[in-house]
mmCIF file of C-alpha atoms in Angstrom:
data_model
loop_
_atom_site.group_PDB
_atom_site.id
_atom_site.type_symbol
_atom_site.label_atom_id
_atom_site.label_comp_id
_atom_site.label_asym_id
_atom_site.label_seq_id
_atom_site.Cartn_x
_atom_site.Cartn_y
_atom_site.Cartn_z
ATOM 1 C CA UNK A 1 0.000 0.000 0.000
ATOM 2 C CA UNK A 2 1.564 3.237 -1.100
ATOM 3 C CA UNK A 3 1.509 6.513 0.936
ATOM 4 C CA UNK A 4 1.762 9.859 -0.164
ATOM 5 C CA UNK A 5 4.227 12.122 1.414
ATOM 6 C CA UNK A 6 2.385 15.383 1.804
ATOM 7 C CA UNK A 7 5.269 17.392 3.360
ATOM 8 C CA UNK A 8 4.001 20.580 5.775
ATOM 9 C CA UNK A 9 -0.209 19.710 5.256
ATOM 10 C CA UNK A 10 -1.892 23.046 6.641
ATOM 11 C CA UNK A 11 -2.517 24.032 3.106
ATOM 12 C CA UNK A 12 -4.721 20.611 2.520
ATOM 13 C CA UNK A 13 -6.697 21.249 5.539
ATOM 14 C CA UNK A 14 -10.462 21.492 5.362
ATOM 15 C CA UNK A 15 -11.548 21.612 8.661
ATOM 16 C CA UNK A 16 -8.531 22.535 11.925
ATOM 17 C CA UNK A 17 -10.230 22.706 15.005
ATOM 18 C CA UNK A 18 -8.488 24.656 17.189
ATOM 19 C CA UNK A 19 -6.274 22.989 20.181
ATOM 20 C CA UNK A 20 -7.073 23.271 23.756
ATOM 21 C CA UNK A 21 -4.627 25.371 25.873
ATOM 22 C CA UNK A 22 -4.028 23.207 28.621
ATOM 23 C CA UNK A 23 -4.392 24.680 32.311
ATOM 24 C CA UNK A 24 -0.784 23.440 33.083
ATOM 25 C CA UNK A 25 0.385 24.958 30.112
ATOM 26 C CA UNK A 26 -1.211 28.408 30.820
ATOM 27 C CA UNK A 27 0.152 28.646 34.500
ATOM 28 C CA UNK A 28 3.622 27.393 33.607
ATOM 29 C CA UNK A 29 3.116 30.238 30.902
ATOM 30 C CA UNK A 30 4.210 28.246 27.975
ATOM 31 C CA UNK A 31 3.868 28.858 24.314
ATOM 32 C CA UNK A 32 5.241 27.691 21.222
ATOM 33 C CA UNK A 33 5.026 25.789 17.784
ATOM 34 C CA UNK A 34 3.945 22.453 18.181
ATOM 35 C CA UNK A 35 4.335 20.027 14.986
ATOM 36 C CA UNK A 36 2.293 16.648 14.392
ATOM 37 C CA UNK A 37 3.396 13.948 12.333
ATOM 38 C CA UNK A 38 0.007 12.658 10.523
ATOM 39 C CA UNK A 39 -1.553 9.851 8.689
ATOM 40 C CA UNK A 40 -4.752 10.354 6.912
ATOM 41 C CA UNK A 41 -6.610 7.703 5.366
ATOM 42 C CA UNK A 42 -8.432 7.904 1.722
ATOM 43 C CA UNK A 43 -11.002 10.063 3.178
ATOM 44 C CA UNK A 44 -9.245 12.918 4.244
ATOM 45 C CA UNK A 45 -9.588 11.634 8.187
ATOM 46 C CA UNK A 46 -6.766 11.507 10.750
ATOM 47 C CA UNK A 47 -5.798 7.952 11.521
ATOM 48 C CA UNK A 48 -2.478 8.843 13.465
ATOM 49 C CA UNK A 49 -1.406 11.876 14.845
ATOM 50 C CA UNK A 50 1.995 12.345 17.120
ATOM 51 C CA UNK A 51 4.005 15.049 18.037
ATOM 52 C CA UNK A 52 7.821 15.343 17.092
ATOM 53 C CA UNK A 53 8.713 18.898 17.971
ATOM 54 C CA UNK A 54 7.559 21.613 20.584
ATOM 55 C CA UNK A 55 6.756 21.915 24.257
ATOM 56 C CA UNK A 56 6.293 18.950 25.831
ATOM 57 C CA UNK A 57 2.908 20.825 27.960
ATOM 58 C CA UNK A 58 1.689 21.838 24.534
ATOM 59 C CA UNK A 59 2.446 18.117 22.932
ATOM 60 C CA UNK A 60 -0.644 16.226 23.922
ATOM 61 C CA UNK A 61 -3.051 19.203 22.812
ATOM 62 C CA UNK A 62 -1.538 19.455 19.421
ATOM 63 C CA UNK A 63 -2.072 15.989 18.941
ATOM 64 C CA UNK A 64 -6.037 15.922 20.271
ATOM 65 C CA UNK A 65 -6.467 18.786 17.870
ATOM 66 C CA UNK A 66 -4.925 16.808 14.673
ATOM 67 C CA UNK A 67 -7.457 13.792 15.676
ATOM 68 C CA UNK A 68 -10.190 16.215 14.789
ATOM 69 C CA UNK A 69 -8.654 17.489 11.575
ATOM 70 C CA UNK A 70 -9.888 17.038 8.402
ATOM 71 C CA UNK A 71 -8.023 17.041 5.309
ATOM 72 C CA UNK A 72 -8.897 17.341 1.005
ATOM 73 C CA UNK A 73 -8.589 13.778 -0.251
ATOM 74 C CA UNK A 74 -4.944 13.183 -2.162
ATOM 75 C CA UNK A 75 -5.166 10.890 -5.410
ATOM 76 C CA UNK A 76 -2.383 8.724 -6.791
ATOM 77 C CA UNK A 77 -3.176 8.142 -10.270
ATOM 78 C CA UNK A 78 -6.437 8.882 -9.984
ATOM 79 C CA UNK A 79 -7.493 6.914 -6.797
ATOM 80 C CA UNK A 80 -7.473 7.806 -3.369
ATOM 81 C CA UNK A 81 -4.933 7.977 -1.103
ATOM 82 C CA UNK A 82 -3.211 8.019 1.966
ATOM 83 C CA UNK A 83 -1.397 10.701 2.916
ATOM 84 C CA UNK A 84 1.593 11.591 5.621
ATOM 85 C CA UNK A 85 2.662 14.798 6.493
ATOM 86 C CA UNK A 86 2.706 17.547 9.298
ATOM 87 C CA UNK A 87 0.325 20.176 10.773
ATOM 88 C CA UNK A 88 1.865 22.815 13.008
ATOM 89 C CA UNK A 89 -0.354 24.437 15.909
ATOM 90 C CA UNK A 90 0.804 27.541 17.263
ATOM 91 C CA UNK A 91 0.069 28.458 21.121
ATOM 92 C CA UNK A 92 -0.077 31.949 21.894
ATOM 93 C CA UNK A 93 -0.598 33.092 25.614
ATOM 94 C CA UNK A 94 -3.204 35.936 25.608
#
């Protein structure tokens, strides 16, 4: 089974819920960039999301967040396909 390698995927997104700031996060007063490594399937729908960069507080939200993603459906010679790539989730204190 071939998968597509859809570099940095933000641009194929349909649907990026926004993450969750968690509490911990907020009091330690961390931000930053964190970046998910993702599979979708045929569909456009997140099968596997885990983090390989950012703060580890922020980790865990990024990846909830990527779960809910949705992404355009990639074709390989014309059929569907699976796709990996990366989403990036920026957390900004207010």
């Amino acid at each position: 089974e071939e998968i597509v390698a859809g570099g940095v995927m933000n641009g194929m997104v349909v649907k990026k819920p926004a993450p969750e700031y968690p509490s911990a996060a907020k009091s330690a007063r961390v931000s930053g960039t964190v970046v998910v490594q993702v599979l979708v399937d045929e569909k456009g729908l997140v099968i596997s999301a885990r983090a390989v960069s950012g703060p580890n507080l922020l980790r865990g939200a990024g990846e909830d967040a990527a779960r809910r993603a949705k992404f355009e459906t990639t074709t390989l010679c014309g059929q569907p396909a699976k796709v990996s790539g990366v989403i990036t989730y920026n957390f900004v204190l207010q």
